[in-house]
Amino acid sequence: MNRRRPQGRVKMDEHTFSSLKRLMGYVFKNYGRLFVLVILLIIVSSLANVQGTLFIQSLIDDYIAPFIGQRDFDKTGLFYALLRVGGFFGIGVIASYGYSRIMVNISQGSLKMIRDDMFKHMQSLPIVYFDQHTHGELMSRYTNDTDALRQMLGQTLPQIVNSLMTIISVFISMLILSVPLTCITVLSTAMMVFISKKAAMLSGKYFGLQQASLGKLNGYIEEMMDGQKVVKVFTHEEEAKRDFDVLNEVLCENMTKAHGYSNMMGPISNNLGHLTYSITAMSGAVLAIQGIGSLTLGGLASFLQFTRSFNQPISQITQQFNSIVMALAGATRIFDLMDQAPEIDEGKVTLVNIEEVNGQCIETPKYTGKWAWRHVHPDGSVELVRLQGDVRFENTNFGYTEDKMILHNIELFAKPGQKVAFVGATGAGKTTITNLINRFYDIQSGSITYDGIDVKLIKKDDLRHSLGIVLQDTHLFTGTIADNIRYGKLNATDEEVIAAAKLANADHFIRHLPQGYDTIITGDGASLSQGQRQLLSIARAAINNPPVLILDEATSSIDTRTESLVQKGMDQLMEGRTVFVIAHRLSTVRNADVIMVLENGEIIERGNHDALIQQKGKYYQLYTGAFELS
Ligand SMILES: Nc1ncnc2c1ncn2[C@@H]1O[C@H](COP(=O)(O)OP(=O)(O)OP(=O)(O)O)[C@@H](O)[C@H]1O
Ligand SMILES: [Mg+2]
């Protein structure tokens, strides 16, 4: 959602400068020449306007004043003079259209590159980064912050250059026309700027309050929309409305004050503008009549025109400057994301296909469905270790943050083909253990080995490729059902997709959907039931035929009848693989080779179902107390 940032006081610091430098780096790297052309066009446009205005002097003095009162005079001179004025203004218009148009291309192109770089970098960031930043906050870098940059590059930056050019060229022209009159104009403009700044500060305070209360109101609406169902279930509609009214009232008050003052600003600065204009006109008239400083009538007319073009950019430039600093704050946030250290992967051991020739395993570029770890030793010798799915934790300690350890002294041996189940109360650390096998996080001490190789030595992509993972919160992407299953193996054939769906027992429900495997799902699979979503994610994990499977509460949302179906499918799926399963249902856990009971990050009991039930310890309690025994 587009939440506007509070408009506070803006200030420049070294971040702002370095962001500006980097931003301009994007512009110059790819559009350097075009940008130089833009600057040239801006100079042409402001000079043409100045020339046009200056020409009024010669128009009046040379072509109008001498002929006043004459009935018959040579009109060709006047005609050409008018043509030249028109010409100058015409060039100004074309040049300013030209630079605005080019700036649109430059800014959109640069932003596209920034978004590309940002997304590419975001994909390389470790999970920890996403734990520390909310999605909304990250999203706003792609929306709000890039939008502020678009406005700055496309509009404000050329405007500010234009304003500066205009101020300089107008100032020089005014000096040429009349030095004393220029002094008067500069003084009265300074007074005008001072007074409008005071008024702006007053309304600025309320604009800040307005933005803050708008942010609160938006946040409240967002929360109420997300929690619609909860509000209705607890019939809290009245309370929600009451809280909303309070926030709405505050916003209304602040907005009224902010806009009240800012509406006053328009007339104030307009009147001050008129005042400056009148002071200049009166002083100019005196100077012209008395012939002081050789000011002619035409000169005065041009000068008065300049007074207008001088005031305007001066009062605009502070505003433009502020909006540039605010946009650069957005740029700083964008670059901050780009500067985050990517997920480190020092792993060298890779996953390769193998085939057996004369009883010997050799590496092959072909897809054989048989895998081995390719280990290059420091002396250059290559060792192939067959991928079997032997996972071991030795004395492993882990915490998401250094100061709060979650897992303590985890000892775990999963032999190829074994099914290891984790049970324990919520928050005990079950998901955390699986997060370590796939190296979403790195452990603080101890070791985790996979087929005898330390997981830190394995290239992350290859490690994850060898694992089939069904995460606790299923996530489906917009696309067809088949596409979603194929996510686990991009080159899978239709037959493989269907086989995987059958293995996960998802085939039956998919065939009953209107378009079967081609049914489009959107919004994280909102049109499917929780259980169906889980079945799809099981199929997605199964399609790659991984030697190790991690199922995190994969069956918890499935009804008892479907559960037995899934169970059969899962048993097929689990055959010959190492499986880590976290499930609250006894049926899933019961036939595990070993059950680990976790409490507060420690394994407190281990053994098979019968042994643990006999032990009458925590496992017995968990399943006789909290869960039904099937
Ligand atoms: N990303 C994270 N950052 C910090 N702490 C976390 C994070 N994820 C989990 N924790 C903490 O780690 C502990 C273990 O969480 P974990 O998700 O492993 O529990 P769980 O056993 O899977 O629970 P459940 O049965 O509810 O899924 C909890 O105390 C939790 O607050
Ligand atoms: Mg969990």
XYZ file of C-alpha atoms and ligand atoms in Angstrom:
662
model
C 0.000 0.000 0.000
C 1.131 3.475 -0.787
C 1.800 5.052 2.543
C 3.173 8.535 2.375
C 6.134 9.385 4.502
C 5.791 12.226 6.967
C 7.126 15.439 5.569
C 9.577 16.571 8.144
C 12.414 18.989 7.917
C 14.861 17.865 5.318
C 18.585 18.089 5.650
C 21.588 17.041 3.633
C 24.197 14.697 5.070
C 26.994 12.611 3.606
C 24.519 9.793 2.765
C 22.482 12.193 0.688
C 25.551 13.237 -1.276
C 26.766 9.711 -1.840
C 23.259 8.639 -2.908
C 23.154 11.537 -5.341
C 26.530 10.494 -6.701
C 25.440 6.889 -7.165
C 22.152 7.898 -8.696
C 23.863 10.181 -11.162
C 26.234 7.285 -11.819
C 23.240 5.285 -13.126
C 22.228 8.210 -15.310
C 25.693 8.927 -16.688
C 26.709 5.315 -17.219
C 24.004 4.746 -19.776
C 22.641 8.125 -20.737
C 25.695 10.379 -20.398
C 25.407 11.929 -23.852
C 21.646 12.364 -23.645
C 22.042 14.039 -20.271
C 24.548 16.521 -21.693
C 22.030 17.210 -24.467
C 19.369 17.864 -21.818
C 21.588 20.426 -20.081
C 22.278 22.117 -23.430
C 18.560 22.245 -24.236
C 17.831 23.734 -20.818
C 20.444 26.441 -21.470
C 18.970 27.080 -24.935
C 15.462 27.265 -23.530
C 16.286 29.755 -20.792
C 18.483 31.878 -23.061
C 15.763 31.930 -25.726
C 13.247 33.122 -23.173
C 15.605 35.823 -21.932
C 16.279 36.888 -25.499
C 12.562 36.969 -26.214
C 11.977 39.192 -23.201
C 14.953 41.426 -23.990
C 13.625 41.877 -27.465
C 10.565 43.659 -26.115
C 12.919 46.584 -25.433
C 13.995 46.923 -29.044
C 10.429 46.250 -30.190
C 9.112 49.210 -28.223
C 12.102 51.538 -28.567
C 12.890 50.911 -32.239
C 9.658 49.842 -33.872
C 6.763 51.217 -31.845
C 7.739 54.411 -29.950
C 9.185 56.296 -32.966
C 6.012 55.720 -34.962
C 3.412 56.579 -32.344
C 0.862 58.981 -33.842
C 1.953 58.325 -37.440
C -0.724 56.986 -39.757
C 1.550 55.734 -42.454
C 4.763 53.980 -41.629
C 6.858 51.099 -42.901
C 5.419 47.990 -41.286
C 8.004 45.493 -42.570
C 10.449 46.362 -39.781
C 7.787 45.750 -37.145
C 6.719 42.554 -38.891
C 10.247 41.125 -38.844
C 10.726 42.253 -35.264
C 7.566 40.389 -34.224
C 8.721 37.369 -36.181
C 11.998 37.376 -34.267
C 10.246 37.605 -30.875
C 8.011 34.720 -31.923
C 11.096 32.844 -33.142
C 12.900 33.194 -29.806
C 9.892 32.095 -27.793
C 9.297 29.242 -30.286
C 12.849 27.982 -29.835
C 12.344 28.174 -26.058
C 9.173 26.072 -26.248
C 10.730 23.439 -28.523
C 13.864 23.187 -26.388
C 11.893 22.803 -23.174
C 9.621 20.173 -24.739
C 12.778 18.418 -25.978
C 14.507 18.227 -22.615
C 11.371 17.177 -20.726
C 10.760 14.403 -23.233
C 14.363 13.144 -23.118
C 14.346 13.309 -19.321
C 11.320 10.963 -19.261
C 13.359 8.371 -21.166
C 16.433 8.890 -19.035
C 14.566 8.682 -15.739
C 12.421 5.678 -16.667
C 15.418 3.834 -18.104
C 17.579 4.528 -15.048
C 14.765 3.463 -12.719
C 14.316 0.237 -14.628
C 17.979 -0.527 -14.083
C 17.757 0.374 -10.408
C 14.751 -1.925 -9.951
C 16.564 -4.704 -11.833
C 19.649 -4.373 -9.668
C 17.581 -4.128 -6.517
C 15.564 -7.275 -7.282
C 18.650 -9.214 -8.357
C 20.403 -8.259 -5.167
C 17.356 -9.002 -3.036
C 17.331 -12.583 -4.336
C 20.871 -13.030 -3.071
C 20.147 -11.838 0.459
C 20.099 -14.268 3.368
C 16.810 -15.227 5.047
C 17.979 -13.314 8.129
C 17.524 -10.040 6.252
C 13.871 -10.837 5.579
C 13.388 -11.766 9.222
C 14.513 -8.263 10.189
C 12.475 -6.269 7.661
C 8.749 -6.357 7.082
C 7.451 -7.058 3.604
C 5.677 -3.706 3.526
C 8.921 -1.908 4.265
C 10.774 -3.748 1.485
C 7.888 -3.260 -0.934
C 7.893 0.492 -0.350
C 11.426 0.646 -1.768
C 10.059 -0.635 -5.058
C 7.003 1.623 -5.006
C 7.203 4.816 -2.912
C 10.942 5.288 -3.043
C 11.361 4.622 -6.748
C 8.383 6.861 -7.435
C 10.054 9.693 -5.533
C 13.166 9.109 -7.626
C 11.146 9.169 -10.844
C 9.711 12.514 -9.902
C 13.091 13.861 -8.973
C 14.921 12.687 -12.094
C 12.104 13.359 -14.517
C 10.852 16.671 -13.175
C 12.558 18.310 -10.244
C 16.154 17.982 -11.376
C 15.615 19.593 -14.809
C 13.388 22.200 -13.163
C 16.076 23.141 -10.695
C 18.710 23.461 -13.427
C 16.232 25.506 -15.427
C 15.453 27.749 -12.445
C 19.153 28.334 -11.775
C 19.826 29.128 -15.433
C 16.867 31.472 -15.555
C 17.904 33.269 -12.368
C 21.464 33.769 -13.644
C 20.542 34.886 -17.150
C 17.680 37.101 -15.975
C 19.914 38.670 -13.347
C 22.616 39.494 -15.915
C 20.026 40.900 -18.336
C 18.523 43.052 -15.594
C 21.971 44.398 -14.714
C 22.519 45.289 -18.354
C 19.174 47.098 -18.500
C 19.517 49.046 -15.250
C 21.785 48.590 -12.241
C 19.793 50.739 -9.748
C 16.522 49.079 -10.674
C 18.165 45.657 -10.274
C 19.207 46.574 -6.738
C 15.625 47.568 -5.905
C 14.235 44.305 -7.332
C 16.774 42.129 -5.509
C 15.970 43.850 -2.205
C 12.213 43.538 -2.559
C 12.530 39.898 -3.720
C 14.648 39.111 -0.663
C 11.921 40.604 1.523
C 9.280 38.542 -0.259
C 11.253 35.302 0.160
C 11.727 36.019 3.848
C 8.019 36.599 4.507
C 6.876 33.572 2.494
C 9.390 31.379 4.307
C 7.866 32.367 7.635
C 4.376 31.491 6.390
C 5.636 28.210 4.894
C 7.152 27.177 8.225
C 3.805 27.612 9.909
C 1.937 25.476 7.420
C 4.890 23.043 7.211
C 4.401 22.166 10.876
C 0.803 21.152 10.251
C 1.704 19.323 7.045
C 4.079 17.202 9.126
C 1.254 16.443 11.583
C -1.125 15.771 8.725
C 1.224 13.189 7.174
C 1.778 11.500 10.513
C -1.943 11.189 11.214
C -2.551 10.049 7.634
C 0.039 7.308 8.171
C -1.761 6.204 11.349
C -5.146 6.162 9.647
C -3.779 4.186 6.687
C -2.137 1.713 9.013
C -5.409 1.264 10.877
C -7.413 0.703 7.695
C -4.832 -1.800 6.458
C -4.940 -3.710 9.715
C -8.733 -3.789 9.771
C -8.866 -5.032 6.184
C -6.350 -7.790 6.896
C -8.211 -8.761 10.013
C -11.739 -8.460 8.573
C -12.649 -12.018 9.490
C -11.382 -11.695 13.050
C -13.285 -8.409 13.492
C -16.503 -10.088 12.340
C -15.993 -13.264 14.362
C -15.612 -11.231 17.552
C -18.299 -8.732 16.423
C -15.928 -5.851 16.958
C -17.355 -3.733 14.135
C -18.598 -1.010 16.497
C -15.273 -0.703 18.328
C -13.408 -0.668 15.030
C -15.625 2.153 13.809
C -15.142 4.111 17.031
C -11.343 3.878 16.879
C -11.466 4.835 13.239
C -13.574 7.911 14.022
C -10.985 9.158 16.522
C -8.129 8.844 14.036
C -10.245 10.335 11.284
C -11.106 13.329 13.452
C -7.424 14.043 14.229
C -6.561 13.827 10.551
C -9.381 16.183 9.652
C -8.211 18.780 12.188
C -4.585 18.681 11.080
C -5.528 18.794 7.422
C -7.781 21.775 7.949
C -5.030 23.702 9.715
C -2.329 22.717 7.211
C -4.416 23.639 4.211
C -5.768 26.758 5.912
C -2.236 28.119 6.272
C -1.104 26.911 2.906
C -4.122 28.508 1.226
C -3.086 31.734 2.876
C 0.346 31.346 1.353
C -0.914 31.652 -2.232
C -2.517 35.078 -1.796
C 0.351 36.262 0.416
C 3.043 35.446 -2.095
C 0.880 36.667 -4.976
C 0.326 39.993 -3.298
C 3.965 40.256 -2.357
C 4.773 39.557 -6.002
C 2.444 42.347 -7.083
C 3.991 44.602 -4.478
C 7.526 43.954 -5.744
C 6.249 44.499 -9.246
C 4.627 47.820 -8.341
C 7.704 49.044 -6.448
C 9.896 48.195 -9.440
C 7.423 49.777 -11.874
C 7.186 53.011 -9.898
C 10.941 53.312 -9.370
C 11.491 52.369 -13.032
C 9.044 55.040 -14.177
C 10.914 57.683 -12.169
C 14.265 56.503 -13.541
C 12.973 56.408 -17.135
C 11.308 59.825 -16.974
C 14.361 61.406 -15.430
C 16.634 59.537 -17.824
C 18.754 58.140 -14.982
C 20.958 55.218 -16.059
C 19.788 55.476 -19.690
C 16.638 53.465 -19.000
C 14.305 53.657 -21.986
C 10.593 52.902 -22.106
C 11.252 49.615 -23.879
C 13.959 48.817 -21.355
C 11.462 49.341 -18.539
C 8.896 47.077 -20.235
C 11.490 44.304 -20.597
C 12.679 44.849 -17.040
C 9.194 44.503 -15.604
C 8.789 41.254 -17.497
C 12.084 40.062 -15.988
C 10.903 40.940 -12.487
C 8.215 38.279 -12.920
C 10.639 35.663 -14.285
C 13.064 36.431 -11.435
C 10.613 36.075 -8.537
C 9.112 32.823 -9.669
C 12.208 30.563 -9.863
C 13.533 32.009 -6.607
C 10.439 31.049 -4.657
C 10.302 27.662 -6.430
C 13.878 26.687 -5.861
C 13.601 26.046 -2.095
C 10.616 23.802 -2.710
C 12.458 21.929 -5.464
C 15.516 21.575 -3.320
C 13.439 20.058 -0.502
C 11.830 17.534 -2.761
C 15.232 16.511 -4.119
C 16.548 15.886 -0.622
C 13.431 13.835 0.183
C 13.826 11.779 -2.994
C 17.443 11.196 -2.100
C 16.328 9.824 1.259
C 14.430 7.223 -0.800
C 17.545 6.616 -2.875
C 19.508 6.052 0.329
C 17.009 3.354 1.362
C 17.251 1.719 -2.068
C 21.037 1.731 -2.046
C 21.023 0.467 1.519
C 19.226 -2.657 0.311
C 21.702 -3.007 -2.534
C 24.622 -2.703 -0.116
C 23.472 -5.509 2.160
C 25.972 -8.353 2.171
C 24.650 -11.212 0.047
C 24.262 -14.720 1.414
C 27.784 -16.062 1.686
C 28.418 -19.352 -0.033
C 31.919 -20.628 0.385
C 30.814 -24.175 -0.443
C 32.844 -25.921 -3.147
C 31.338 -29.403 -3.109
C 28.898 -29.763 -5.998
C 26.198 -32.210 -6.989
C 26.786 -34.213 -10.175
C 25.061 -37.017 -12.033
C 26.804 -40.352 -12.040
C 26.507 -43.611 -13.904
C 27.885 -46.997 -13.124
C 30.375 -48.452 -15.546
C 31.867 -51.862 -14.658
C 30.842 -51.400 -11.058
C 32.583 -48.022 -10.870
C 30.803 -44.705 -10.401
C 31.810 -42.090 -12.933
C 30.633 -38.537 -13.433
C 28.410 -37.826 -16.424
C 26.827 -34.687 -17.855
C 23.706 -36.743 -18.714
C 20.700 -36.804 -16.401
C 20.735 -40.242 -14.837
C 18.758 -39.584 -11.675
C 21.729 -40.916 -9.680
C 23.777 -38.333 -7.863
C 27.104 -37.872 -6.157
C 28.915 -35.103 -4.324
C 31.965 -33.915 -6.214
C 34.672 -33.011 -3.795
C 37.900 -31.446 -5.089
C 40.654 -31.854 -2.513
C 43.367 -29.220 -1.997
C 45.854 -31.447 -3.838
C 43.598 -31.349 -6.904
C 42.302 -34.917 -6.630
C 38.563 -35.371 -7.196
C 36.467 -37.548 -4.948
C 32.939 -38.632 -5.735
C 30.766 -39.411 -2.727
C 27.508 -41.120 -3.516
C 24.462 -39.068 -2.500
C 22.638 -41.187 0.023
C 20.941 -38.884 2.459
C 22.898 -39.500 5.627
C 22.347 -36.468 7.849
C 24.037 -35.994 11.211
C 23.946 -33.241 13.801
C 26.735 -33.296 16.330
C 26.555 -31.221 19.459
C 24.803 -28.478 17.518
C 23.901 -25.152 19.091
C 21.955 -22.476 17.318
C 20.186 -19.175 17.923
C 18.615 -16.786 15.392
C 20.454 -14.079 17.258
C 23.678 -14.502 19.202
C 22.089 -13.518 22.496
C 19.201 -15.998 22.417
C 20.056 -19.613 21.770
C 17.177 -21.757 20.510
C 18.712 -25.215 20.002
C 21.001 -26.801 22.555
C 23.345 -29.752 22.038
C 21.367 -31.385 19.275
C 22.641 -34.895 18.483
C 20.940 -36.571 15.587
C 21.719 -39.393 13.166
C 19.501 -40.027 10.190
C 20.680 -42.970 8.132
C 19.708 -43.256 4.471
C 16.142 -44.471 4.160
C 15.242 -43.675 7.744
C 12.259 -41.700 8.787
C 12.948 -39.271 11.603
C 10.031 -37.522 13.239
C 10.140 -34.433 15.421
C 7.438 -33.792 17.952
C 7.114 -31.219 20.654
C 5.144 -28.243 21.786
C 4.831 -25.174 19.626
C 7.989 -23.094 19.661
C 10.105 -26.075 20.721
C 12.422 -25.683 17.725
C 11.169 -28.286 15.228
C 11.078 -25.974 12.201
C 14.362 -24.484 13.303
C 16.132 -27.857 12.975
C 14.955 -28.225 9.383
C 16.013 -24.634 8.656
C 19.541 -25.671 9.523
C 19.677 -28.703 7.237
C 18.980 -26.545 4.193
C 21.269 -23.818 5.555
C 18.774 -20.997 5.742
C 20.801 -20.167 8.818
C 24.288 -21.098 9.990
C 24.919 -22.761 13.306
C 26.952 -21.194 16.085
C 28.774 -24.360 17.165
C 28.855 -28.086 16.542
C 28.527 -29.622 13.108
C 25.994 -30.812 10.579
C 27.164 -33.320 8.008
C 25.478 -34.650 4.915
C 26.853 -37.933 3.577
C 29.865 -37.269 5.752
C 30.512 -33.804 4.302
C 30.146 -30.680 6.416
C 27.130 -28.809 4.986
C 29.166 -25.603 5.023
C 31.410 -27.116 2.335
C 28.490 -27.866 0.019
C 27.396 -25.263 -2.502
C 24.052 -23.980 -1.221
C 22.165 -24.379 -4.487
C 23.315 -27.975 -4.810
C 22.541 -28.720 -1.180
C 18.989 -27.408 -1.546
C 18.625 -29.176 -4.866
C 19.205 -32.492 -3.146
C 16.470 -31.812 -0.593
C 12.735 -31.965 -1.119
C 11.200 -29.471 1.237
C 7.587 -28.876 2.166
C 7.680 -25.718 4.252
C 5.362 -25.118 7.161
C 3.653 -22.226 5.434
C 2.834 -23.385 1.951
C 3.333 -20.804 -0.712
C 1.955 -21.122 -4.229
C 2.727 -18.837 -7.140
C 0.315 -17.300 -9.619
C 0.100 -19.695 -12.563
C -1.406 -23.064 -13.422
C -1.463 -26.028 -11.062
C 1.001 -27.819 -13.362
C 3.361 -24.831 -13.296
C 3.309 -24.861 -9.526
C 4.218 -28.536 -9.348
C 6.865 -28.028 -12.013
C 8.483 -25.379 -9.813
C 10.364 -28.247 -8.160
C 11.932 -29.326 -11.469
C 11.604 -26.828 -14.266
C 12.183 -29.252 -17.144
C 9.713 -31.858 -15.877
C 7.470 -33.419 -18.521
C 3.672 -33.480 -18.171
C 3.891 -37.157 -17.268
C 6.332 -36.394 -14.469
C 4.016 -33.661 -13.158
C 1.088 -36.072 -13.093
C 3.194 -38.821 -11.523
C 4.297 -36.457 -8.760
C 0.695 -35.366 -8.168
C -0.362 -39.022 -7.952
C 2.436 -39.763 -5.520
C 1.213 -36.948 -3.288
C -2.394 -38.036 -3.838
C -3.192 -34.652 -5.316
C -4.144 -36.027 -8.712
C -7.694 -36.845 -7.637
C -8.691 -33.340 -6.561
C -6.822 -31.676 -9.443
C -8.812 -33.709 -11.979
C -12.026 -32.463 -10.387
C -11.074 -28.822 -10.924
C -12.737 -27.167 -13.971
C -9.535 -26.982 -15.994
C -7.646 -29.794 -14.274
C -3.900 -29.263 -14.328
C -4.354 -26.039 -16.315
C -6.463 -24.369 -13.619
C -4.955 -20.977 -12.856
C -4.371 -20.231 -9.209
C -3.824 -16.721 -7.937
C -3.273 -14.999 -4.616
C -1.261 -17.789 -3.014
C -3.856 -20.388 -3.928
C -6.757 -18.599 -2.229
C -9.255 -20.666 -4.217
C -7.878 -23.927 -2.827
C -8.368 -25.404 0.615
C -5.467 -25.499 3.078
C -5.145 -29.238 2.619
C -5.167 -29.003 -1.174
C -2.426 -26.410 -1.009
C -0.359 -28.741 1.109
C -0.905 -31.629 -1.279
C 0.354 -29.432 -4.115
C 3.426 -28.467 -2.193
C 4.112 -32.126 -1.426
C 3.859 -32.879 -5.156
C 6.195 -29.976 -5.850
C 8.775 -31.395 -3.471
C 8.332 -34.924 -4.813
C 8.822 -34.170 -8.488
C 12.572 -33.809 -8.249
C 12.899 -37.266 -6.699
C 15.096 -35.969 -3.865
C 16.990 -38.403 -1.622
C 16.118 -36.357 1.457
C 12.652 -35.066 2.223
C 11.703 -32.506 4.832
C 8.005 -32.307 5.595
C 7.023 -29.617 8.038
C 3.550 -30.334 9.388
C 2.610 -31.318 5.910
C -0.513 -33.164 6.938
C -1.824 -31.016 9.748
C -4.635 -29.384 7.754
C -5.950 -32.515 6.140
C -9.095 -34.242 7.303
C -8.888 -37.778 8.619
C -10.136 -39.432 5.437
C -7.805 -37.478 3.167
C -5.087 -38.033 5.709
C -5.090 -41.761 5.194
C -4.871 -41.169 1.430
C -2.000 -38.754 1.901
C -0.426 -41.151 4.307
C -0.357 -43.855 1.644
C 1.089 -41.423 -0.865
C 3.637 -40.219 1.619
C 4.661 -43.748 2.500
C 5.357 -44.314 -1.197
C 7.143 -41.002 -1.346
C 9.233 -41.809 1.666
C 10.390 -45.191 0.484
C 14.150 -45.385 0.178
C 14.606 -41.764 1.289
C 15.742 -40.097 4.422
C 12.735 -38.223 5.710
C 12.454 -35.595 8.387
C 8.880 -35.146 9.313
C 7.248 -32.725 11.692
C 3.669 -33.579 12.300
C 1.149 -33.166 15.017
C -0.781 -36.211 13.967
C 0.166 -39.460 15.493
C -0.532 -41.503 12.377
C 2.233 -39.696 10.522
C 4.702 -40.092 13.322
C 3.825 -43.580 14.436
C 5.696 -45.529 11.797
C 8.819 -43.353 12.054
C 12.071 -45.193 12.697
C 12.952 -42.731 15.349
C 10.957 -40.032 17.081
C 12.724 -37.059 18.639
C 10.843 -35.242 21.352
C 11.918 -31.636 21.578
C 11.433 -29.324 24.493
C 12.863 -25.825 24.662
C 15.350 -26.619 21.914
C 16.623 -29.821 23.451
C 15.979 -33.416 22.497
C 14.606 -34.868 25.684
C 13.428 -38.268 24.461
C 14.227 -40.424 21.483
C 13.090 -43.830 20.321
C 10.331 -45.445 18.275
C 6.649 -45.055 19.025
C 6.212 -48.151 21.125
C 9.304 -47.525 23.172
C 8.314 -43.927 23.870
C 4.774 -44.840 24.825
C 6.128 -47.424 27.230
C 8.490 -44.878 28.676
C 5.422 -42.839 29.719
C 7.392 -39.603 29.444
C 6.745 -36.393 27.517
C 5.798 -38.166 24.285
C 3.192 -40.188 26.117
C 1.841 -37.003 27.697
C 1.813 -35.063 24.451
C -0.204 -37.625 22.621
C -2.512 -38.783 25.283
C -3.170 -35.258 26.533
C -3.233 -32.926 23.582
C -3.879 -35.170 20.628
C -6.210 -37.985 19.910
C -4.703 -41.439 19.662
C -5.847 -43.024 16.455
N 13.104 -16.092 12.197
C 13.198 -16.135 13.517
N 13.895 -15.205 14.189
C 14.006 -15.261 15.543
N 13.443 -16.206 16.296
C 12.733 -17.167 15.683
C 12.567 -17.183 14.261
N 11.816 -18.256 13.916
C 11.526 -18.875 15.088
N 12.073 -18.233 16.134
C 12.010 -18.656 17.552
O 12.588 -19.936 17.643
C 11.850 -20.775 18.511
C 11.542 -22.087 17.807
O 10.693 -21.840 16.693
P 10.266 -22.953 15.676
O 9.640 -22.286 14.513
O 11.426 -23.842 15.389
O 9.185 -23.735 16.496
P 8.353 -25.014 16.095
O 8.760 -26.105 17.029
O 8.455 -25.277 14.646
O 6.883 -24.560 16.466
P 5.485 -24.854 15.737
O 5.023 -26.186 16.185
O 4.597 -23.772 16.255
O 5.725 -24.754 14.274
C 10.637 -19.979 18.925
O 10.871 -19.521 20.239
C 10.574 -18.822 17.992
O 10.131 -17.674 18.659
Mg 7.209 -25.049 13.077
